[in-house]
Amino acid sequence: MEYIVLDIETTDMTPNLGDIIQISAARYIDGKEQDYFNTYVNSDEVDSFTTDLTGIKEQDVSNAPTLNEVRPYLLEYLGDIPIVGHRIKWFDLVWLAAKGIELRDGRMIIDTYQVAERTKMGVPNFQLETLKERFGVKTKSHNALNDARTTAIVFEEMKAMNPEWDVVERKTKKKKISSTIEVDLGSEDDDPFFDNLRFVVTGKFLGRYSRKEIEAMIKIHGGRVTGSVSRKTDYLIVGIQTAKNLVDGVHSSKELDCHKLQADGVDIYQLDGEGFEKLLDPSRR
């Protein structure tokens, strides 16, 4: 089996607020790495938080090629080979598409998060950091090439545990929203792209969807809405904070909890209302 594992690093959680600063891919045949593609991408958005999280410094990207310059070389490397990635359908591919690199048309995409959901391993969640620990992988997280290679190891280990694993998307029965609000996505979910993902929603939203509508859309597409941020949280959706008792006057306690966990290497993605819409629309397509 031949496939390419893909991973990116970014300066923010949503494409409209940040840049892609590293793109890495590694090609495997029968579980063995054959070669790899790795590049930093030009950006002036690298701050101290990004450096602390990824290890990527301003000088690494200041003279790096632009994304437009990287694009043809990346596409040539990927060809039409199946792509593997961890939560790639919800993050990497969405980011790349938003920046003008569409990889989802007619290509086989294998998301190791979904494979992990089908594999009995006795882990508390299916985040890459947790799976790394489960399989004894010792690498620095949030470096795209490291994470790509880690994903390949995790993928091969899970295949060995379940040789007949199924990469075909599961279908679910009709789900209903127990609410009086109207959501124009229909009551039947043929693509549960939030299946088994945990969301926390905080603040007030003034865009296309209200907070209740966002929570309803998460639930109708298989997601779970919880009241607090933990290591099991996958996404934090943040609106305008109107509470008067904010810890630092700016961020809610949920945001601060999210930032602490991110600094510890936990994969939690923070989006605003517009970011949620961008996450939702490409997933439906």
C-alpha positions as YAML, in Angstrom:
chain: A
units: angstrom
residues:
- id: 1
  name: MET
  ca: [0.00, 0.00, 0.00]
- id: 2
  name: GLU
  ca: [1.33, 3.42, -0.96]
- id: 3
  name: TYR
  ca: [0.21, 6.61, 0.75]
- id: 4
  name: ILE
  ca: [1.47, 10.05, 1.76]
- id: 5
  name: VAL
  ca: [1.07, 11.44, 5.27]
- id: 6
  name: LEU
  ca: [0.43, 15.19, 5.35]
- id: 7
  name: ASP
  ca: [0.61, 17.73, 8.19]
- id: 8
  name: ILE
  ca: [0.77, 21.51, 8.48]
- id: 9
  name: GLU
  ca: [1.58, 24.09, 11.16]
- id: 10
  name: THR
  ca: [-0.24, 27.41, 11.36]
- id: 11
  name: THR
  ca: [-0.12, 30.68, 13.30]
- id: 12
  name: ASP
  ca: [-3.77, 30.56, 14.36]
- id: 13
  name: MET
  ca: [-6.70, 28.21, 14.63]
- id: 14
  name: THR
  ca: [-8.69, 29.65, 11.72]
- id: 15
  name: PRO
  ca: [-7.53, 30.35, 8.13]
- id: 16
  name: ASN
  ca: [-8.93, 33.87, 8.01]
- id: 17
  name: LEU
  ca: [-6.86, 34.88, 11.04]
- id: 18
  name: GLY
  ca: [-3.51, 33.24, 10.37]
- id: 19
  name: ASP
  ca: [-0.98, 31.75, 7.99]
- id: 20
  name: ILE
  ca: [0.35, 28.31, 7.15]
- id: 21
  name: ILE
  ca: [4.00, 28.33, 8.23]
- id: 22
  name: GLN
  ca: [5.09, 24.72, 7.63]
- id: 23
  name: ILE
  ca: [3.96, 21.98, 5.25]
- id: 24
  name: SER
  ca: [5.33, 18.47, 5.54]
- id: 25
  name: ALA
  ca: [4.55, 15.20, 3.80]
- id: 26
  name: ALA
  ca: [6.17, 11.77, 3.80]
- id: 27
  name: ARG
  ca: [5.59, 8.96, 1.28]
- id: 28
  name: TYR
  ca: [5.24, 5.36, 2.50]
- id: 29
  name: ILE
  ca: [5.15, 2.04, 0.70]
- id: 30
  name: ASP
  ca: [4.18, -1.00, 2.77]
- id: 31
  name: GLY
  ca: [4.75, 0.98, 5.95]
- id: 32
  name: LYS
  ca: [8.28, 2.18, 5.11]
- id: 33
  name: GLU
  ca: [9.18, 5.82, 4.47]
- id: 34
  name: GLN
  ca: [10.53, 6.35, 0.96]
- id: 35
  name: ASP
  ca: [11.09, 10.13, 0.89]
- id: 36
  name: TYR
  ca: [9.64, 13.32, 2.31]
- id: 37
  name: PHE
  ca: [8.64, 16.89, 1.47]
- id: 38
  name: ASN
  ca: [9.24, 19.60, 4.07]
- id: 39
  name: THR
  ca: [9.23, 23.38, 3.85]
- id: 40
  name: TYR
  ca: [8.61, 26.45, 5.95]
- id: 41
  name: VAL
  ca: [6.24, 29.00, 4.40]
- id: 42
  name: ASN
  ca: [6.73, 32.76, 4.41]
- id: 43
  name: SER
  ca: [4.78, 34.65, 7.05]
- id: 44
  name: ASP
  ca: [5.03, 37.74, 9.24]
- id: 45
  name: GLU
  ca: [2.54, 36.36, 11.77]
- id: 46
  name: VAL
  ca: [4.86, 34.27, 13.96]
- id: 47
  name: ASP
  ca: [4.55, 35.43, 17.58]
- id: 48
  name: SER
  ca: [6.02, 34.10, 20.82]
- id: 49
  name: PHE
  ca: [3.05, 31.78, 21.43]
- id: 50
  name: THR
  ca: [3.48, 30.17, 18.00]
- id: 51
  name: THR
  ca: [7.22, 29.77, 18.59]
- id: 52
  name: ASP
  ca: [6.67, 28.23, 22.03]
- id: 53
  name: LEU
  ca: [4.12, 25.81, 20.59]
- id: 54
  name: THR
  ca: [5.82, 24.80, 17.34]
- id: 55
  name: GLY
  ca: [9.47, 25.74, 17.77]
- id: 56
  name: ILE
  ca: [9.22, 27.74, 14.53]
- id: 57
  name: LYS
  ca: [10.88, 31.16, 14.80]
- id: 58
  name: GLU
  ca: [10.40, 34.36, 12.84]
- id: 59
  name: GLN
  ca: [13.76, 33.89, 11.12]
- id: 60
  name: ASP
  ca: [12.66, 30.43, 9.92]
- id: 61
  name: VAL
  ca: [9.84, 31.88, 7.83]
- id: 62
  name: SER
  ca: [11.01, 35.40, 7.00]
- id: 63
  name: ASN
  ca: [12.97, 34.21, 3.93]
- id: 64
  name: ALA
  ca: [10.94, 31.06, 3.26]
- id: 65
  name: PRO
  ca: [9.06, 30.62, -0.05]
- id: 66
  name: THR
  ca: [5.51, 31.94, -0.23]
- id: 67
  name: LEU
  ca: [2.58, 29.56, -0.29]
- id: 68
  name: ASN
  ca: [2.05, 30.30, -3.99]
- id: 69
  name: GLU
  ca: [5.67, 29.32, -4.66]
- id: 70
  name: VAL
  ca: [5.29, 26.12, -2.61]
- id: 71
  name: ARG
  ca: [1.99, 25.11, -4.21]
- id: 72
  name: PRO
  ca: [3.20, 23.54, -7.52]
- id: 73
  name: TYR
  ca: [5.94, 21.55, -5.81]
- id: 74
  name: LEU
  ca: [3.53, 20.23, -3.17]
- id: 75
  name: LEU
  ca: [0.96, 19.21, -5.79]
- id: 76
  name: GLU
  ca: [3.64, 17.50, -7.86]
- id: 77
  name: TYR
  ca: [4.86, 15.58, -4.81]
- id: 78
  name: LEU
  ca: [1.37, 14.48, -3.78]
- id: 79
  name: GLY
  ca: [0.27, 13.43, -7.25]
- id: 80
  name: ASP
  ca: [-2.88, 11.32, -6.96]
- id: 81
  name: ILE
  ca: [-1.59, 9.11, -4.14]
- id: 82
  name: PRO
  ca: [-3.96, 8.57, -1.16]
- id: 83
  name: ILE
  ca: [-3.36, 11.04, 1.66]
- id: 84
  name: VAL
  ca: [-3.31, 10.11, 5.35]
- id: 85
  name: GLY
  ca: [-3.49, 12.61, 8.20]
- id: 86
  name: HIS
  ca: [-4.68, 13.01, 11.76]
- id: 87
  name: ARG
  ca: [-7.87, 15.09, 11.80]
- id: 88
  name: ILE
  ca: [-6.87, 16.07, 8.32]
- id: 89
  name: LYS
  ca: [-10.48, 16.41, 7.15]
- id: 90
  name: TRP
  ca: [-11.28, 19.00, 9.80]
- id: 91
  name: PHE
  ca: [-8.06, 20.98, 9.88]
- id: 92
  name: ASP
  ca: [-5.27, 20.51, 7.33]
- id: 93
  name: LEU
  ca: [-7.45, 20.14, 4.23]
- id: 94
  name: VAL
  ca: [-9.75, 22.96, 5.33]
- id: 95
  name: TRP
  ca: [-6.77, 25.28, 5.83]
- id: 96
  name: LEU
  ca: [-5.15, 24.36, 2.53]
- id: 97
  name: ALA
  ca: [-8.44, 24.81, 0.64]
- id: 98
  name: ALA
  ca: [-8.97, 28.21, 2.25]
- id: 99
  name: LYS
  ca: [-5.50, 29.22, 1.04]
- id: 100
  name: GLY
  ca: [-6.13, 28.02, -2.52]
- id: 101
  name: ILE
  ca: [-4.78, 24.45, -2.43]
- id: 102
  name: GLU
  ca: [-7.70, 22.05, -2.91]
- id: 103
  name: LEU
  ca: [-6.83, 18.39, -2.29]
- id: 104
  name: ARG
  ca: [-10.23, 16.85, -1.62]
- id: 105
  name: ASP
  ca: [-11.61, 16.39, -5.14]
- id: 106
  name: GLY
  ca: [-11.67, 12.73, -6.14]
- id: 107
  name: ARG
  ca: [-8.79, 11.76, -3.86]
- id: 108
  name: MET
  ca: [-8.79, 9.02, -1.24]
- id: 109
  name: ILE
  ca: [-8.40, 10.63, 2.19]
- id: 110
  name: ILE
  ca: [-7.77, 8.51, 5.29]
- id: 111
  name: ASP
  ca: [-8.19, 10.27, 8.63]
- id: 112
  name: THR
  ca: [-6.37, 8.41, 11.41]
- id: 113
  name: TYR
  ca: [-8.67, 10.02, 13.97]
- id: 114
  name: GLN
  ca: [-11.55, 8.11, 12.39]
- id: 115
  name: VAL
  ca: [-9.46, 4.94, 12.15]
- id: 116
  name: ALA
  ca: [-8.68, 5.29, 15.88]
- id: 117
  name: GLU
  ca: [-12.39, 5.52, 16.63]
- id: 118
  name: ARG
  ca: [-12.83, 2.08, 15.02]
- id: 119
  name: THR
  ca: [-9.89, 0.50, 16.84]
- id: 120
  name: LYS
  ca: [-10.26, -0.73, 20.42]
- id: 121
  name: MET
  ca: [-7.24, 0.59, 22.30]
- id: 122
  name: GLY
  ca: [-8.56, 1.61, 25.72]
- id: 123
  name: VAL
  ca: [-7.50, 5.26, 25.34]
- id: 124
  name: PRO
  ca: [-9.40, 8.20, 26.87]
- id: 125
  name: ASN
  ca: [-9.49, 10.10, 23.56]
- id: 126
  name: PHE
  ca: [-8.16, 9.89, 20.02]
- id: 127
  name: GLN
  ca: [-5.92, 12.95, 19.93]
- id: 128
  name: LEU
  ca: [-2.51, 12.42, 18.35]
- id: 129
  name: GLU
  ca: [-0.73, 13.15, 21.62]
- id: 130
  name: THR
  ca: [-2.70, 10.36, 23.31]
- id: 131
  name: LEU
  ca: [-2.04, 7.90, 20.50]
- id: 132
  name: LYS
  ca: [1.67, 8.78, 20.58]
- id: 133
  name: GLU
  ca: [1.77, 7.79, 24.23]
- id: 134
  name: ARG
  ca: [-0.25, 4.64, 23.54]
- id: 135
  name: PHE
  ca: [2.28, 3.42, 20.97]
- id: 136
  name: GLY
  ca: [5.40, 4.74, 22.69]
- id: 137
  name: VAL
  ca: [6.33, 7.37, 20.10]
- id: 138
  name: LYS
  ca: [8.86, 9.89, 21.43]
- id: 139
  name: THR
  ca: [8.93, 13.01, 19.24]
- id: 140
  name: LYS
  ca: [8.35, 16.72, 19.69]
- id: 141
  name: SER
  ca: [4.76, 17.61, 18.82]
- id: 142
  name: HIS
  ca: [3.63, 20.52, 16.64]
- id: 143
  name: ASN
  ca: [6.42, 20.12, 14.14]
- id: 144
  name: ALA
  ca: [4.73, 19.18, 10.88]
- id: 145
  name: LEU
  ca: [7.32, 16.62, 9.74]
- id: 146
  name: ASN
  ca: [7.48, 15.00, 13.19]
- id: 147
  name: ASP
  ca: [3.70, 14.84, 13.36]
- id: 148
  name: ALA
  ca: [3.45, 13.39, 9.85]
- id: 149
  name: ARG
  ca: [5.91, 10.63, 10.70]
- id: 150
  name: THR
  ca: [4.16, 10.03, 14.03]
- id: 151
  name: THR
  ca: [0.83, 9.73, 12.21]
- id: 152
  name: ALA
  ca: [2.35, 7.11, 9.90]
- id: 153
  name: ILE
  ca: [3.55, 5.04, 12.87]
- id: 154
  name: VAL
  ca: [0.16, 5.30, 14.57]
- id: 155
  name: PHE
  ca: [-1.60, 4.38, 11.31]
- id: 156
  name: GLU
  ca: [0.55, 1.28, 10.79]
- id: 157
  name: GLU
  ca: [0.11, 0.19, 14.41]
- id: 158
  name: MET
  ca: [-3.66, 0.51, 14.17]
- id: 159
  name: LYS
  ca: [-3.74, -1.40, 10.89]
- id: 160
  name: ALA
  ca: [-1.80, -4.20, 12.57]
- id: 161
  name: MET
  ca: [-4.32, -4.28, 15.42]
- id: 162
  name: ASN
  ca: [-7.27, -4.39, 13.03]
- id: 163
  name: PRO
  ca: [-6.26, -5.70, 9.59]
- id: 164
  name: GLU
  ca: [-9.79, -5.43, 8.25]
- id: 165
  name: TRP
  ca: [-10.34, -1.80, 9.26]
- id: 166
  name: ASP
  ca: [-12.79, 0.11, 7.11]
- id: 167
  name: VAL
  ca: [-11.96, 3.58, 5.77]
- id: 168
  name: VAL
  ca: [-15.41, 4.08, 4.25]
- id: 169
  name: GLU
  ca: [-17.41, 6.82, 5.95]
- id: 170
  name: ARG
  ca: [-20.07, 5.48, 8.27]
- id: 171
  name: LYS
  ca: [-23.68, 6.45, 7.78]
- id: 172
  name: THR
  ca: [-25.94, 7.26, 10.70]
- id: 173
  name: LYS
  ca: [-29.66, 7.19, 11.25]
- id: 174
  name: LYS
  ca: [-31.78, 10.26, 11.05]
- id: 175
  name: LYS
  ca: [-31.16, 12.66, 13.95]
- id: 176
  name: LYS
  ca: [-33.49, 15.36, 15.20]
- id: 177
  name: ILE
  ca: [-32.84, 18.65, 16.94]
- id: 178
  name: SER
  ca: [-34.79, 18.98, 20.17]
- id: 179
  name: SER
  ca: [-35.15, 22.73, 19.75]
- id: 180
  name: THR
  ca: [-37.52, 25.27, 18.24]
- id: 181
  name: ILE
  ca: [-34.79, 27.03, 16.24]
- id: 182
  name: GLU
  ca: [-34.47, 26.50, 12.52]
- id: 183
  name: VAL
  ca: [-31.26, 25.18, 11.03]
- id: 184
  name: ASP
  ca: [-31.13, 24.95, 7.23]
- id: 185
  name: LEU
  ca: [-28.93, 21.83, 7.12]
- id: 186
  name: GLY
  ca: [-31.78, 19.34, 7.15]
- id: 187
  name: SER
  ca: [-32.68, 16.80, 9.81]
- id: 188
  name: GLU
  ca: [-31.07, 13.84, 8.09]
- id: 189
  name: ASP
  ca: [-27.29, 13.56, 8.42]
- id: 190
  name: ASP
  ca: [-25.67, 11.59, 5.59]
- id: 191
  name: ASP
  ca: [-22.19, 12.82, 6.53]
- id: 192
  name: PRO
  ca: [-21.60, 12.92, 10.31]
- id: 193
  name: PHE
  ca: [-18.41, 14.92, 10.03]
- id: 194
  name: PHE
  ca: [-18.53, 15.89, 13.73]
- id: 195
  name: ASP
  ca: [-18.93, 12.24, 14.79]
- id: 196
  name: ASN
  ca: [-17.46, 11.70, 18.30]
- id: 197
  name: LEU
  ca: [-15.92, 15.19, 18.42]
- id: 198
  name: ARG
  ca: [-16.36, 17.27, 21.58]
- id: 199
  name: PHE
  ca: [-17.12, 20.99, 21.36]
- id: 200
  name: VAL
  ca: [-17.30, 23.78, 23.92]
- id: 201
  name: VAL
  ca: [-19.09, 26.98, 22.87]
- id: 202
  name: THR
  ca: [-18.65, 30.25, 24.76]
- id: 203
  name: GLY
  ca: [-19.69, 33.87, 24.28]
- id: 204
  name: LYS
  ca: [-22.22, 35.66, 22.10]
- id: 205
  name: PHE
  ca: [-22.29, 35.32, 18.31]
- id: 206
  name: LEU
  ca: [-23.42, 38.11, 16.01]
- id: 207
  name: GLY
  ca: [-22.75, 36.47, 12.65]
- id: 208
  name: ARG
  ca: [-24.78, 34.09, 10.54]
- id: 209
  name: TYR
  ca: [-25.53, 31.69, 13.40]
- id: 210
  name: SER
  ca: [-26.45, 32.23, 17.03]
- id: 211
  name: ARG
  ca: [-24.89, 30.23, 19.84]
- id: 212
  name: LYS
  ca: [-27.90, 27.92, 20.03]
- id: 213
  name: GLU
  ca: [-27.79, 27.32, 16.29]
- id: 214
  name: ILE
  ca: [-24.09, 26.48, 16.44]
- id: 215
  name: GLU
  ca: [-24.70, 24.00, 19.24]
- id: 216
  name: ALA
  ca: [-27.63, 22.49, 17.34]
- id: 217
  name: MET
  ca: [-25.58, 22.03, 14.17]
- id: 218
  name: ILE
  ca: [-22.82, 20.34, 16.13]
- id: 219
  name: LYS
  ca: [-25.27, 17.88, 17.62]
- id: 220
  name: ILE
  ca: [-27.17, 17.11, 14.44]
- id: 221
  name: HIS
  ca: [-23.91, 16.14, 12.76]
- id: 222
  name: GLY
  ca: [-22.76, 13.76, 15.46]
- id: 223
  name: GLY
  ca: [-20.80, 16.10, 17.74]
- id: 224
  name: ARG
  ca: [-21.12, 16.53, 21.48]
- id: 225
  name: VAL
  ca: [-21.37, 19.90, 23.28]
- id: 226
  name: THR
  ca: [-19.89, 20.03, 26.77]
- id: 227
  name: GLY
  ca: [-19.77, 22.77, 29.38]
- id: 228
  name: SER
  ca: [-16.07, 22.85, 30.19]
- id: 229
  name: VAL
  ca: [-12.74, 22.55, 28.40]
- id: 230
  name: SER
  ca: [-10.71, 19.43, 29.14]
- id: 231
  name: ARG
  ca: [-8.14, 17.18, 27.50]
- id: 232
  name: LYS
  ca: [-11.03, 15.46, 25.73]
- id: 233
  name: THR
  ca: [-12.17, 18.69, 24.06]
- id: 234
  name: ASP
  ca: [-11.59, 18.87, 20.31]
- id: 235
  name: TYR
  ca: [-12.88, 22.36, 19.45]
- id: 236
  name: LEU
  ca: [-13.52, 25.56, 21.42]
- id: 237
  name: ILE
  ca: [-15.87, 27.94, 19.57]
- id: 238
  name: VAL
  ca: [-15.44, 31.47, 20.92]
- id: 239
  name: GLY
  ca: [-17.81, 34.40, 20.47]
- id: 240
  name: ILE
  ca: [-17.84, 37.89, 21.94]
- id: 241
  name: GLN
  ca: [-17.26, 37.78, 25.67]
- id: 242
  name: THR
  ca: [-19.88, 39.90, 27.45]
- id: 243
  name: ALA
  ca: [-19.46, 38.64, 31.03]
- id: 244
  name: LYS
  ca: [-18.29, 41.21, 33.58]
- id: 245
  name: ASN
  ca: [-16.26, 38.74, 35.64]
- id: 246
  name: LEU
  ca: [-13.64, 37.73, 33.04]
- id: 247
  name: VAL
  ca: [-10.43, 36.63, 34.73]
- id: 248
  name: ASP
  ca: [-8.16, 38.98, 32.76]
- id: 249
  name: GLY
  ca: [-10.87, 41.29, 31.47]
- id: 250
  name: VAL
  ca: [-10.60, 39.81, 27.97]
- id: 251
  name: HIS
  ca: [-10.75, 36.00, 27.92]
- id: 252
  name: SER
  ca: [-13.27, 33.64, 29.45]
- id: 253
  name: SER
  ca: [-12.09, 30.91, 31.82]
- id: 254
  name: LYS
  ca: [-12.78, 28.40, 29.04]
- id: 255
  name: GLU
  ca: [-10.40, 30.24, 26.71]
- id: 256
  name: LEU
  ca: [-7.69, 30.35, 29.36]
- id: 257
  name: ASP
  ca: [-8.13, 26.64, 30.09]
- id: 258
  name: CYS
  ca: [-7.83, 25.97, 26.35]
- id: 259
  name: HIS
  ca: [-4.60, 27.99, 26.08]
- id: 260
  name: LYS
  ca: [-3.05, 26.12, 29.00]
- id: 261
  name: LEU
  ca: [-3.88, 22.74, 27.49]
- id: 262
  name: GLN
  ca: [-2.58, 23.82, 24.07]
- id: 263
  name: ALA
  ca: [0.69, 24.85, 25.71]
- id: 264
  name: ASP
  ca: [0.86, 21.34, 27.20]
- id: 265
  name: GLY
  ca: [0.59, 19.85, 23.71]
- id: 266
  name: VAL
  ca: [-3.12, 18.95, 23.74]
- id: 267
  name: ASP
  ca: [-4.75, 19.20, 20.30]
- id: 268
  name: ILE
  ca: [-7.61, 21.64, 20.89]
- id: 269
  name: TYR
  ca: [-8.58, 23.93, 18.03]
- id: 270
  name: GLN
  ca: [-10.03, 27.36, 18.83]
- id: 271
  name: LEU
  ca: [-12.38, 28.98, 16.31]
- id: 272
  name: ASP
  ca: [-14.56, 32.07, 16.22]
- id: 273
  name: GLY
  ca: [-18.03, 32.11, 14.66]
- id: 274
  name: GLU
  ca: [-16.69, 32.78, 11.19]
- id: 275
  name: GLY
  ca: [-14.14, 30.03, 11.63]
- id: 276
  name: PHE
  ca: [-16.91, 27.61, 12.55]
- id: 277
  name: GLU
  ca: [-18.74, 28.49, 9.33]
- id: 278
  name: LYS
  ca: [-15.59, 27.89, 7.30]
- id: 279
  name: LEU
  ca: [-15.12, 24.56, 9.07]
- id: 280
  name: LEU
  ca: [-18.72, 23.58, 8.42]
- id: 281
  name: ASP
  ca: [-19.10, 24.49, 4.75]
- id: 282
  name: PRO
  ca: [-16.08, 22.66, 3.30]
- id: 283
  name: SER
  ca: [-17.00, 19.61, 5.38]
- id: 284
  name: ARG
  ca: [-20.46, 19.52, 3.84]
- id: 285
  name: ARG
  ca: [-19.01, 19.79, 0.34]
...
